[in-house]
PDB file of C-alpha atoms in Angstrom:
ATOM      1  CA  MET A   1      17.667   6.360  -0.651  1.00 90.00           C
ATOM      2  CA  ASP A   2      14.043   5.547   0.166  1.00 97.00           C
ATOM      3  CA  THR A   3      12.786   7.441   3.203  1.00 97.00           C
ATOM      4  CA  VAL A   4       9.579   8.038   5.118  1.00 98.00           C
ATOM      5  CA  LEU A   5       9.689  11.293   7.086  1.00 97.00           C
ATOM      6  CA  LYS A   6       7.204  12.146   9.819  1.00 96.00           C
ATOM      7  CA  THR A   7       7.031  15.515  11.527  1.00 95.00           C
ATOM      8  CA  ILE A   8       4.904  18.207  13.113  1.00 94.00           C
ATOM      9  CA  ALA A   9       4.871  21.425  11.087  1.00 91.00           C
ATOM     10  CA  ASN A  10       4.155  24.836  12.602  1.00 89.00           C
ATOM     11  CA  GLN A  11       2.770  22.991  15.662  1.00 90.00           C
ATOM     12  CA  GLN A  12      -0.538  22.646  13.777  1.00 93.00           C
ATOM     13  CA  ILE A  13       0.108  20.108  11.029  1.00 93.00           C
ATOM     14  CA  ARG A  14       0.968  16.420  11.234  1.00 95.00           C
ATOM     15  CA  ALA A  15       2.926  15.651   8.086  1.00 96.00           C
ATOM     16  CA  TYR A  16       4.383  12.573   6.417  1.00 97.00           C
ATOM     17  CA  ALA A  17       6.361  12.406   3.203  1.00 97.00           C
ATOM     18  CA  ALA A  18       8.027   9.530   1.407  1.00 98.00           C
ATOM     19  CA  VAL A  19      10.363   8.670  -1.427  1.00 98.00           C
ATOM     20  CA  THR A  20       9.750   5.008  -2.300  1.00 98.00           C
ATOM     21  CA  THR A  21      11.316   4.505  -5.732  1.00 98.00           C
ATOM     22  CA  ASP A  22      13.467   1.497  -4.773  1.00 98.00           C
ATOM     23  CA  MET A  23      10.684  -0.158  -2.770  1.00 98.00           C
ATOM     24  CA  VAL A  24       8.193   0.134  -5.614  1.00 98.00           C
ATOM     25  CA  ASN A  25      10.769  -1.162  -8.093  1.00 98.00           C
ATOM     26  CA  GLU A  26      11.188  -4.222  -5.869  1.00 98.00           C
ATOM     27  CA  ALA A  27       7.420  -4.795  -5.989  1.00 98.00           C
ATOM     28  CA  VAL A  28       7.415  -4.435  -9.784  1.00 97.00           C
ATOM     29  CA  LYS A  29      10.231  -6.976 -10.070  1.00 97.00           C
ATOM     30  CA  LEU A  30       8.284  -9.479  -7.960  1.00 97.00           C
ATOM     31  CA  HIS A  31       4.865  -8.965  -9.554  1.00 97.00           C
ATOM     32  CA  GLN A  32       5.879  -8.144 -13.158  1.00 97.00           C
ATOM     33  CA  THR A  33       3.156  -5.505 -13.360  1.00 98.00           C
ATOM     34  CA  MET A  34       2.249  -3.650 -16.507  1.00 98.00           C
ATOM     35  CA  PRO A  35       2.612   0.158 -16.180  1.00 98.00           C
ATOM     36  CA  VAL A  36      -0.941   0.891 -15.014  1.00 98.00           C
ATOM     37  CA  GLY A  37      -0.667  -1.854 -12.387  1.00 98.00           C
ATOM     38  CA  THR A  38       2.712  -0.465 -11.351  1.00 98.00           C
ATOM     39  CA  ALA A  39       1.157   2.973 -10.842  1.00 98.00           C
ATOM     40  CA  ALA A  40      -1.779   1.659  -8.801  1.00 98.00           C
ATOM     41  CA  LEU A  41       0.231  -0.754  -6.659  1.00 98.00           C
ATOM     42  CA  GLY A  42       3.080   1.731  -6.246  1.00 98.00           C
ATOM     43  CA  ARG A  43       0.723   4.437  -5.011  1.00 98.00           C
ATOM     44  CA  ALA A  44      -0.931   2.036  -2.568  1.00 98.00           C
ATOM     45  CA  LEU A  45       2.421   0.812  -1.221  1.00 98.00           C
ATOM     46  CA  THR A  46       3.677   4.386  -0.862  1.00 98.00           C
ATOM     47  CA  ALA A  47       0.541   5.412   1.014  1.00 98.00           C
ATOM     48  CA  VAL A  48       0.655   2.445   3.360  1.00 98.00           C
ATOM     49  CA  SER A  49       4.369   2.994   4.061  1.00 98.00           C
ATOM     50  CA  MET A  50       3.441   6.411   5.494  1.00 98.00           C
ATOM     51  CA  MET A  51       0.440   4.976   7.334  1.00 98.00           C
ATOM     52  CA  GLY A  52       2.789   2.364   8.775  1.00 97.00           C
ATOM     53  CA  ALA A  53       4.868   5.211  10.194  1.00 97.00           C
ATOM     54  CA  MET A  54       1.779   6.140  12.246  1.00 96.00           C
ATOM     55  CA  LEU A  55       1.810   2.795  14.089  1.00 95.00           C
ATOM     56  CA  LYS A  56       3.012   2.852  17.686  1.00 92.00           C
ATOM     57  CA  GLU A  57       4.391  -0.626  18.396  1.00 93.00           C
ATOM     58  CA  ASP A  58       6.019  -3.609  16.746  1.00 94.00           C
ATOM     59  CA  GLY A  59       3.344  -6.169  15.894  1.00 93.00           C
ATOM     60  CA  GLU A  60       0.768  -3.605  14.728  1.00 96.00           C
ATOM     61  CA  THR A  61      -0.288  -3.425  11.084  1.00 97.00           C
ATOM     62  CA  VAL A  62      -2.362  -1.262   8.782  1.00 98.00           C
ATOM     63  CA  SER A  63      -3.760  -2.337   5.413  1.00 98.00           C
ATOM     64  CA  ILE A  64      -5.670  -0.702   2.579  1.00 98.00           C
ATOM     65  CA  GLN A  65      -7.785  -2.549   0.030  1.00 98.00           C
ATOM     66  CA  PHE A  66      -9.336  -1.117  -3.119  1.00 98.00           C
ATOM     67  CA  LYS A  67     -12.117  -3.092  -4.760  1.00 98.00           C
ATOM     68  CA  GLY A  68     -13.419  -0.972  -7.602  1.00 97.00           C
ATOM     69  CA  GLY A  69     -14.495  -3.491 -10.217  1.00 97.00           C
ATOM     70  CA  GLY A  70     -11.747  -2.524 -12.679  1.00 98.00           C
ATOM     71  CA  PRO A  71      -9.508  -4.897 -14.650  1.00 98.00           C
ATOM     72  CA  LEU A  72      -6.773  -4.807 -11.992  1.00 98.00           C
ATOM     73  CA  GLY A  73      -9.148  -6.462  -9.524  1.00 98.00           C
ATOM     74  CA  THR A  74      -8.268  -5.985  -5.869  1.00 98.00           C
ATOM     75  CA  VAL A  75      -5.405  -3.636  -5.037  1.00 98.00           C
ATOM     76  CA  PHE A  76      -4.068  -4.485  -1.581  1.00 98.00           C
ATOM     77  CA  ALA A  77      -1.202  -3.090   0.483  1.00 98.00           C
ATOM     78  CA  LEU A  78      -0.158  -3.696   4.088  1.00 98.00           C
ATOM     79  CA  SER A  79       2.456  -2.152   6.333  1.00 98.00           C
ATOM     80  CA  GLU A  80       3.921  -3.442   9.545  1.00 97.00           C
ATOM     81  CA  PHE A  81       5.451  -1.190  12.195  1.00 96.00           C
ATOM     82  CA  GLY A  82       8.558   0.421  10.726  1.00 96.00           C
ATOM     83  CA  SER A  83       7.081   0.758   7.220  1.00 98.00           C
ATOM     84  CA  LYS A  84       7.781  -2.824   6.184  1.00 98.00           C
ATOM     85  CA  VAL A  85       5.283  -3.266   3.380  1.00 98.00           C
ATOM     86  CA  ARG A  86       3.880  -5.808   0.980  1.00 98.00           C
ATOM     87  CA  GLY A  87       1.006  -5.857  -1.469  1.00 98.00           C
ATOM     88  CA  TYR A  88      -0.455  -7.115  -4.719  1.00 98.00           C
ATOM     89  CA  VAL A  89      -2.936  -6.529  -7.520  1.00 98.00           C
ATOM     90  CA  ASP A  90      -5.133  -9.421  -8.635  1.00 97.00           C
ATOM     91  CA  ASN A  91      -4.288  -8.952 -12.306  1.00 97.00           C
ATOM     92  CA  PRO A  92      -0.775  -7.491 -12.720  1.00 97.00           C
ATOM     93  CA  TYR A  93      -0.943  -7.965 -16.487  1.00 96.00           C
ATOM     94  CA  ALA A  94      -3.949  -5.676 -16.994  1.00 97.00           C
ATOM     95  CA  ASP A  95      -3.153  -2.993 -19.543  1.00 94.00           C
ATOM     96  CA  LEU A  96      -5.168   0.046 -20.617  1.00 95.00           C
ATOM     97  CA  PRO A  97      -4.633   2.866 -23.121  1.00 95.00           C
ATOM     98  CA  LEU A  98      -3.494   6.214 -21.735  1.00 92.00           C
ATOM     99  CA  ASN A  99      -6.296   8.479 -20.560  1.00 93.00           C
ATOM    100  CA  HIS A 100      -7.383  11.723 -22.230  1.00 90.00           C
ATOM    101  CA  ARG A 101      -4.541  13.593 -20.499  1.00 90.00           C
ATOM    102  CA  GLY A 102      -1.933  11.166 -21.806  1.00 90.00           C
ATOM    103  CA  LYS A 103      -1.442   9.627 -18.345  1.00 93.00           C
ATOM    104  CA  LEU A 104      -1.725   6.074 -17.059  1.00 96.00           C
ATOM    105  CA  ASP A 105      -5.437   5.361 -16.589  1.00 97.00           C
ATOM    106  CA  VAL A 106      -5.361   4.279 -12.950  1.00 98.00           C
ATOM    107  CA  ARG A 107      -8.958   5.394 -12.420  1.00 97.00           C
ATOM    108  CA  ASN A 108     -10.414   2.923 -14.895  1.00 97.00           C
ATOM    109  CA  ALA A 109      -7.873   0.221 -14.056  1.00 98.00           C
ATOM    110  CA  VAL A 110      -8.926   0.271 -10.387  1.00 98.00           C
ATOM    111  CA  GLY A 111     -12.560   1.197 -11.062  1.00 97.00           C
ATOM    112  CA  VAL A 112     -14.947   3.302  -8.990  1.00 96.00           C
ATOM    113  CA  ASP A 113     -17.761   0.806  -8.432  1.00 97.00           C
ATOM    114  CA  GLY A 114     -16.764  -0.406  -5.003  1.00 97.00           C
ATOM    115  CA  THR A 115     -15.046   0.436  -1.747  1.00 98.00           C
ATOM    116  CA  LEU A 116     -11.821   1.358  -0.006  1.00 98.00           C
ATOM    117  CA  SER A 117     -11.300  -0.554   3.232  1.00 98.00           C
ATOM    118  CA  VAL A 118      -8.716   0.378   5.842  1.00 98.00           C
ATOM    119  CA  VAL A 119      -7.880  -2.071   8.645  1.00 97.00           C
ATOM    120  CA  ARG A 120      -5.679  -1.252  11.638  1.00 96.00           C
ATOM    121  CA  GLN A 121      -4.595  -4.093  13.880  1.00 94.00           C
ATOM    122  CA  ILE A 122      -3.547  -2.686  17.246  1.00 87.00           C
ATOM    123  CA  LEU A 123      -1.862  -4.821  19.892  1.00 84.00           C
ATOM    124  CA  GLY A 124      -4.248  -6.053  22.542  1.00 79.00           C
ATOM    125  CA  GLY A 125      -7.361  -4.836  20.775  1.00 82.00           C
ATOM    126  CA  ASP A 126      -9.853  -5.679  18.066  1.00 87.00           C
ATOM    127  CA  PRO A 127      -9.064  -4.522  14.518  1.00 91.00           C
ATOM    128  CA  TYR A 128     -10.358  -1.088  13.559  1.00 92.00           C
ATOM    129  CA  VAL A 129     -12.081  -1.289  10.166  1.00 94.00           C
ATOM    130  CA  GLY A 130     -13.085   1.772   8.153  1.00 95.00           C
ATOM    131  CA  GLN A 131     -14.757   1.656   4.762  1.00 96.00           C
ATOM    132  CA  VAL A 132     -15.827   4.311   2.265  1.00 97.00           C
ATOM    133  CA  PRO A 133     -17.191   4.183  -1.296  1.00 97.00           C
ATOM    134  CA  LEU A 134     -14.604   4.835  -3.974  1.00 97.00           C
ATOM    135  CA  VAL A 135     -14.881   8.260  -5.574  1.00 96.00           C
ATOM    136  CA  SER A 136     -12.046   8.310  -8.106  1.00 95.00           C
ATOM    137  CA  GLY A 137     -10.017   5.076  -8.192  1.00 96.00           C
ATOM    138  CA  GLU A 138      -6.877   7.239  -8.210  1.00 96.00           C
ATOM    139  CA  ILE A 139      -5.798   5.985  -4.743  1.00 98.00           C
ATOM    140  CA  ALA A 140      -4.790   9.361  -3.255  1.00 97.00           C
ATOM    141  CA  ASP A 141      -8.199  11.011  -3.723  1.00 96.00           C
ATOM    142  CA  ASP A 142      -9.952   8.024  -2.181  1.00 97.00           C
ATOM    143  CA  LEU A 143      -7.642   8.049   0.844  1.00 98.00           C
ATOM    144  CA  THR A 144      -8.319  11.775   1.283  1.00 96.00           C
ATOM    145  CA  VAL A 145     -12.046  11.015   1.370  1.00 96.00           C
ATOM    146  CA  TYR A 146     -11.457   8.144   3.797  1.00 97.00           C
ATOM    147  CA  TYR A 147      -9.688  10.394   6.291  1.00 96.00           C
ATOM    148  CA  ALA A 148     -12.432  13.018   6.037  1.00 94.00           C
ATOM    149  CA  LYS A 149     -15.392  10.641   6.321  1.00 94.00           C
ATOM    150  CA  SER A 150     -14.194   7.703   8.392  1.00 91.00           C
ATOM    151  CA  GLU A 151     -11.683   9.374  10.722  1.00 90.00           C
ATOM    152  CA  GLN A 152     -13.005  12.947  10.427  1.00 91.00           C
ATOM    153  CA  ILE A 153      -9.508  14.355  10.067  1.00 90.00           C
ATOM    154  CA  PRO A 154      -8.935  17.096   7.437  1.00 93.00           C
ATOM    155  CA  THR A 155      -6.199  15.445   5.392  1.00 95.00           C
ATOM    156  CA  ALA A 156      -4.561  15.844   2.010  1.00 95.00           C
ATOM    157  CA  VAL A 157      -2.941  12.836   0.335  1.00 97.00           C
ATOM    158  CA  GLY A 158      -0.642  13.138  -2.664  1.00 97.00           C
ATOM    159  CA  LEU A 159       0.907  10.128  -4.397  1.00 98.00           C
ATOM    160  CA  GLY A 160       2.877   9.613  -7.574  1.00 97.00           C
ATOM    161  CA  VAL A 161       4.599   6.855  -9.527  1.00 98.00           C
ATOM    162  CA  LEU A 162       6.516   7.671 -12.707  1.00 98.00           C
ATOM    163  CA  VAL A 163       7.036   4.628 -14.938  1.00 97.00           C
ATOM    164  CA  ASP A 164       9.992   4.730 -17.329  1.00 96.00           C
ATOM    165  CA  VAL A 165       9.983   3.474 -20.917  1.00 94.00           C
ATOM    166  CA  ASP A 166      11.517   0.164 -19.824  1.00 96.00           C
ATOM    167  CA  TYR A 167       8.636  -0.343 -17.335  1.00 96.00           C
ATOM    168  CA  THR A 168      10.869   0.303 -14.314  1.00 97.00           C
ATOM    169  CA  VAL A 169       9.940   3.006 -11.820  1.00 98.00           C
ATOM    170  CA  LYS A 170      11.793   6.278 -12.342  1.00 98.00           C
ATOM    171  CA  ALA A 171      10.306   7.967  -9.273  1.00 98.00           C
ATOM    172  CA  ALA A 172       7.749   7.150  -6.581  1.00 98.00           C
ATOM    173  CA  GLY A 173       6.700   9.026  -3.482  1.00 98.00           C
ATOM    174  CA  GLY A 174       3.993  10.998  -1.755  1.00 98.00           C
ATOM    175  CA  PHE A 175       2.752  12.901   1.267  1.00 98.00           C
ATOM    176  CA  ILE A 176      -0.015  12.778   3.867  1.00 97.00           C
ATOM    177  CA  ILE A 177      -0.752  16.106   5.567  1.00 96.00           C
ATOM    178  CA  SER A 178      -3.340  16.384   8.347  1.00 95.00           C
ATOM    179  CA  LEU A 179      -4.520  19.440  10.269  1.00 93.00           C
ATOM    180  CA  LEU A 180      -4.316  19.108  14.032  1.00 92.00           C
ATOM    181  CA  PRO A 181      -7.289  20.192  16.173  1.00 91.00           C
ATOM    182  CA  GLY A 182      -7.393  23.965  16.538  1.00 88.00           C
ATOM    183  CA  ALA A 183      -5.411  24.682  13.366  1.00 87.00           C
ATOM    184  CA  GLU A 184      -5.700  28.383  12.529  1.00 88.00           C
ATOM    185  CA  GLU A 185      -7.136  29.740   9.297  1.00 89.00           C
ATOM    186  CA  GLU A 186      -3.699  30.969   8.263  1.00 87.00           C
ATOM    187  CA  THR A 187      -2.385  27.411   8.507  1.00 88.00           C
ATOM    188  CA  ILE A 188      -5.310  26.041   6.511  1.00 87.00           C
ATOM    189  CA  GLN A 189      -4.635  28.548   3.740  1.00 89.00           C
ATOM    190  CA  LEU A 190      -0.936  27.698   3.799  1.00 86.00           C
ATOM    191  CA  VAL A 191      -1.737  24.041   3.103  1.00 89.00           C
ATOM    192  CA  GLU A 192      -4.342  24.852   0.463  1.00 89.00           C
ATOM    193  CA  LYS A 193      -1.922  27.116  -1.430  1.00 89.00           C
ATOM    194  CA  GLY A 194       0.800  24.484  -1.248  1.00 87.00           C
ATOM    195  CA  LEU A 195      -1.465  21.812  -2.673  1.00 89.00           C
ATOM    196  CA  LEU A 196      -2.300  24.078  -5.595  1.00 90.00           C
ATOM    197  CA  ARG A 197       1.370  24.893  -6.111  1.00 89.00           C
ATOM    198  CA  VAL A 198       2.661  21.290  -6.177  1.00 90.00           C
ATOM    199  CA  LYS A 199       1.292  19.600  -9.281  1.00 87.00           C
ATOM    200  CA  SER A 200       3.438  16.460  -9.312  1.00 94.00           C
ATOM    201  CA  VAL A 201       5.278  14.617  -6.547  1.00 97.00           C
ATOM    202  CA  THR A 202       7.308  12.649  -9.069  1.00 97.00           C
ATOM    203  CA  ASP A 203       8.514  15.856 -10.766  1.00 97.00           C
ATOM    204  CA  LEU A 204       9.894  16.955  -7.397  1.00 97.00           C
ATOM    205  CA  ILE A 205      11.695  13.624  -6.920  1.00 98.00           C
ATOM    206  CA  VAL A 206      13.118  13.569 -10.456  1.00 97.00           C
ATOM    207  CA  ASN A 207      14.476  17.052  -9.795  1.00 96.00           C
ATOM    208  CA  GLY A 208      16.263  15.867  -6.671  1.00 96.00           C
ATOM    209  CA  ALA A 209      13.790  16.358  -3.824  1.00 96.00           C
ATOM    210  CA  ASP A 210      14.018  14.031  -0.857  1.00 96.00           C
ATOM    211  CA  ALA A 211      11.163  13.445   1.621  1.00 96.00           C
ATOM    212  CA  LYS A 212      11.901  16.700   3.436  1.00 95.00           C
ATOM    213  CA  GLY A 213      12.036  18.483   0.095  1.00 95.00           C
ATOM    214  CA  ILE A 214       8.540  17.224  -0.740  1.00 96.00           C
ATOM    215  CA  LEU A 215       7.150  18.686   2.488  1.00 95.00           C
ATOM    216  CA  THR A 216       9.036  21.925   1.951  1.00 94.00           C
ATOM    217  CA  ALA A 217       7.550  22.211  -1.535  1.00 94.00           C
ATOM    218  CA  VAL A 218       4.016  21.727  -0.172  1.00 94.00           C
ATOM    219  CA  LEU A 219       4.283  23.755   3.047  1.00 92.00           C
ATOM    220  CA  GLY A 220       6.745  26.394   1.904  1.00 89.00           C
ATOM    221  CA  GLU A 221      10.287  27.282   2.898  1.00 85.00           C
ATOM    222  CA  GLU A 222       9.029  29.171   5.943  1.00 82.00           C
ATOM    223  CA  ALA A 223       7.369  26.118   7.498  1.00 84.00           C
ATOM    224  CA  LYS A 224       8.922  25.027  10.787  1.00 86.00           C
ATOM    225  CA  LEU A 225       9.367  21.246  10.939  1.00 88.00           C
ATOM    226  CA  ASP A 226       9.671  19.890  14.485  1.00 85.00           C
ATOM    227  CA  GLU A 227      10.244  16.408  15.924  1.00 79.00           C
ATOM    228  CA  MET A 228      11.397  14.972  12.615  1.00 86.00           C
ATOM    229  CA  GLU A 229      11.828  11.193  12.459  1.00 94.00           C
ATOM    230  CA  THR A 230      12.958   9.184   9.454  1.00 96.00           C
ATOM    231  CA  ILE A 231      12.253   5.557   8.612  1.00 97.00           C
ATOM    232  CA  THR A 232      13.667   3.464   5.775  1.00 97.00           C
ATOM    233  CA  PRO A 233      10.726   1.663   4.148  1.00 98.00           C
ATOM    234  CA  SER A 234      11.214  -1.769   2.631  1.00 97.00           C
ATOM    235  CA  TYR A 235       9.274  -4.413   0.744  1.00 98.00           C
ATOM    236  CA  LEU A 236       9.102  -7.464   3.003  1.00 97.00           C
ATOM    237  CA  CYS A 237       7.167 -10.681   2.467  1.00 97.00           C
ATOM    238  CA  ARG A 238       6.935 -13.120   5.364  1.00 95.00           C
ATOM    239  CA  CYS A 239       5.625 -16.146   3.483  1.00 95.00           C
ATOM    240  CA  SER A 240       6.815 -19.657   4.335  1.00 96.00           C
ATOM    241  CA  LEU A 241       5.855 -23.246   3.570  1.00 95.00           C
ATOM    242  CA  GLU A 242       4.464 -23.549   7.102  1.00 94.00           C
ATOM    243  CA  LYS A 243       2.119 -20.592   6.558  1.00 94.00           C
ATOM    244  CA  MET A 244       1.036 -21.971   3.191  1.00 94.00           C
ATOM    245  CA  GLU A 245       0.225 -25.322   4.767  1.00 91.00           C
ATOM    246  CA  ARG A 246      -1.879 -23.592   7.424  1.00 92.00           C
ATOM    247  CA  GLY A 247      -3.845 -22.088   4.571  1.00 90.00           C
ATOM    248  CA  LEU A 248      -4.328 -25.523   3.040  1.00 91.00           C
ATOM    249  CA  LEU A 249      -5.825 -26.787   6.296  1.00 90.00           C
ATOM    250  CA  SER A 250      -8.703 -24.358   5.832  1.00 89.00           C
ATOM    251  CA  LEU A 251      -9.750 -26.254   2.683  1.00 90.00           C
ATOM    252  CA  GLY A 252     -10.996 -29.136   4.813  1.00 90.00           C
ATOM    253  CA  ARG A 253     -10.264 -32.836   4.957  1.00 90.00           C
ATOM    254  CA  GLU A 254     -12.144 -33.958   1.835  1.00 90.00           C
ATOM    255  CA  GLU A 255     -10.724 -31.255  -0.415  1.00 91.00           C
ATOM    256  CA  LEU A 256      -7.197 -32.085   0.704  1.00 90.00           C
ATOM    257  CA  LYS A 257      -7.786 -35.759  -0.096  1.00 90.00           C
ATOM    258  CA  LYS A 258      -8.937 -34.802  -3.593  1.00 90.00           C
ATOM    259  CA  LEU A 259      -5.771 -32.759  -4.110  1.00 90.00           C
ATOM    260  CA  ALA A 260      -3.685 -35.742  -2.939  1.00 89.00           C
ATOM    261  CA  GLU A 261      -5.240 -37.914  -5.661  1.00 90.00           C
ATOM    262  CA  LYS A 262      -3.700 -35.769  -8.402  1.00 91.00           C
ATOM    263  CA  PRO A 263      -0.437 -37.049  -9.886  1.00 88.00           C
ATOM    264  CA  GLU A 264       1.443 -33.769  -9.490  1.00 92.00           C
ATOM    265  CA  ASP A 265       2.421 -31.928  -6.317  1.00 93.00           C
ATOM    266  CA  ALA A 266       0.123 -29.109  -5.239  1.00 92.00           C
ATOM    267  CA  GLU A 267       1.562 -25.735  -6.284  1.00 94.00           C
ATOM    268  CA  LEU A 268       1.019 -22.794  -3.943  1.00 94.00           C
ATOM    269  CA  VAL A 269       1.927 -19.245  -4.973  1.00 95.00           C
ATOM    270  CA  CYS A 270       2.359 -16.386  -2.514  1.00 96.00           C
ATOM    271  CA  HIS A 271       0.173 -13.353  -3.302  1.00 94.00           C
ATOM    272  CA  PHE A 272       2.831 -10.942  -2.088  1.00 97.00           C
ATOM    273  CA  CYS A 273       6.053 -12.165  -3.696  1.00 96.00           C
ATOM    274  CA  ASN A 274       5.023 -14.850  -6.234  1.00 95.00           C
ATOM    275  CA  HIS A 275       7.280 -17.435  -4.587  1.00 96.00           C
ATOM    276  CA  LYS A 276       6.106 -20.956  -5.412  1.00 96.00           C
ATOM    277  CA  TYR A 277       5.820 -23.759  -2.881  1.00 96.00           C
ATOM    278  CA  TYR A 278       5.133 -27.408  -3.666  1.00 95.00           C
ATOM    279  CA  VAL A 279       3.344 -29.870  -1.385  1.00 94.00           C
ATOM    280  CA  SER A 280       3.589 -33.604  -2.087  1.00 93.00           C
ATOM    281  CA  GLN A 281       0.670 -36.048  -2.129  1.00 92.00           C
ATOM    282  CA  LYS A 282       2.029 -37.668   1.034  1.00 92.00           C
ATOM    283  CA  ARG A 283       2.103 -34.317   2.834  1.00 94.00           C
ATOM    284  CA  LEU A 284      -1.404 -33.471   1.628  1.00 90.00           C
ATOM    285  CA  LEU A 285      -2.694 -36.692   3.180  1.00 89.00           C
ATOM    286  CA  GLU A 286      -0.898 -35.855   6.422  1.00 89.00           C
ATOM    287  CA  LEU A 287      -2.527 -32.420   6.423  1.00 90.00           C
ATOM    288  CA  SER A 288      -5.941 -33.958   5.707  1.00 89.00           C
ATOM    289  CA  LYS A 289      -5.649 -35.977   8.917  1.00 87.00           C
ATOM    290  CA  LYS A 290      -4.866 -32.772  10.862  1.00 85.00           C
ATOM    291  CA  SER A 291      -7.783 -30.857   9.364  1.00 80.00           C
ATOM    292  CA  LYS A 292     -10.721 -30.339  11.704  1.00 73.00           C
ATOM    293  CA  ALA A 293     -13.192 -29.638   8.904  1.00 64.00           C
TER     294      ALA A 293
END
């Protein structure tokens, strides 16, 4: 079962781990991504599911957006409180040859000529926006750099998505491990050794590891995990015809009138789940009268 685990390890490490195979498969089903898009989107959704576990209250959100200039276009993922996530890639049908290591070429699919933006919406406050230049396009490496540069927190991010021969996801998961202030050198070395030891998150999952097993593999059997809390992540889109119509209002009165002149209904497609909505000419004219632009 998909799980996000959050814990304090050895009283000096804040750690998150996730198994997200089912959630990523749901995203693949909705978006019909090719394997390289599956890997990029799956990694982003896995990361944001753990970042969502960092939120304090219902109504808060965190999102990550990769704009690297690659053929996938924008890679976007958002999590609500409780690790309810959604996301998309601009071009789910982008396909690239395997890289020189025989792996999915996420780096070139995402691109490195651009930025990673992280937005946290906290209740009762302005959004916090952090942005860093992309360094690898591999998702995890860029998030590691973000934490170091934008939040100044020593953090290691590991993410993996294993795509099967039938284009479904065989395994997906990851971890986010941050050192707490005052972490001792022994603890730092423990994390560094673990990161060198664990080569593949998806190998761990395929071999039966759950979220706790991922952390144990990275931190070692001797690590003491305190205050453990588990969350079941899920893919959740909140689109509706009402929300789509609110988006239409932003087009302005004249543009809505032009759409109403076309013989067919206006087709609106949700970015996050690909559900299609249709708005009649009569309704478009009604919306045009409500538009303030």
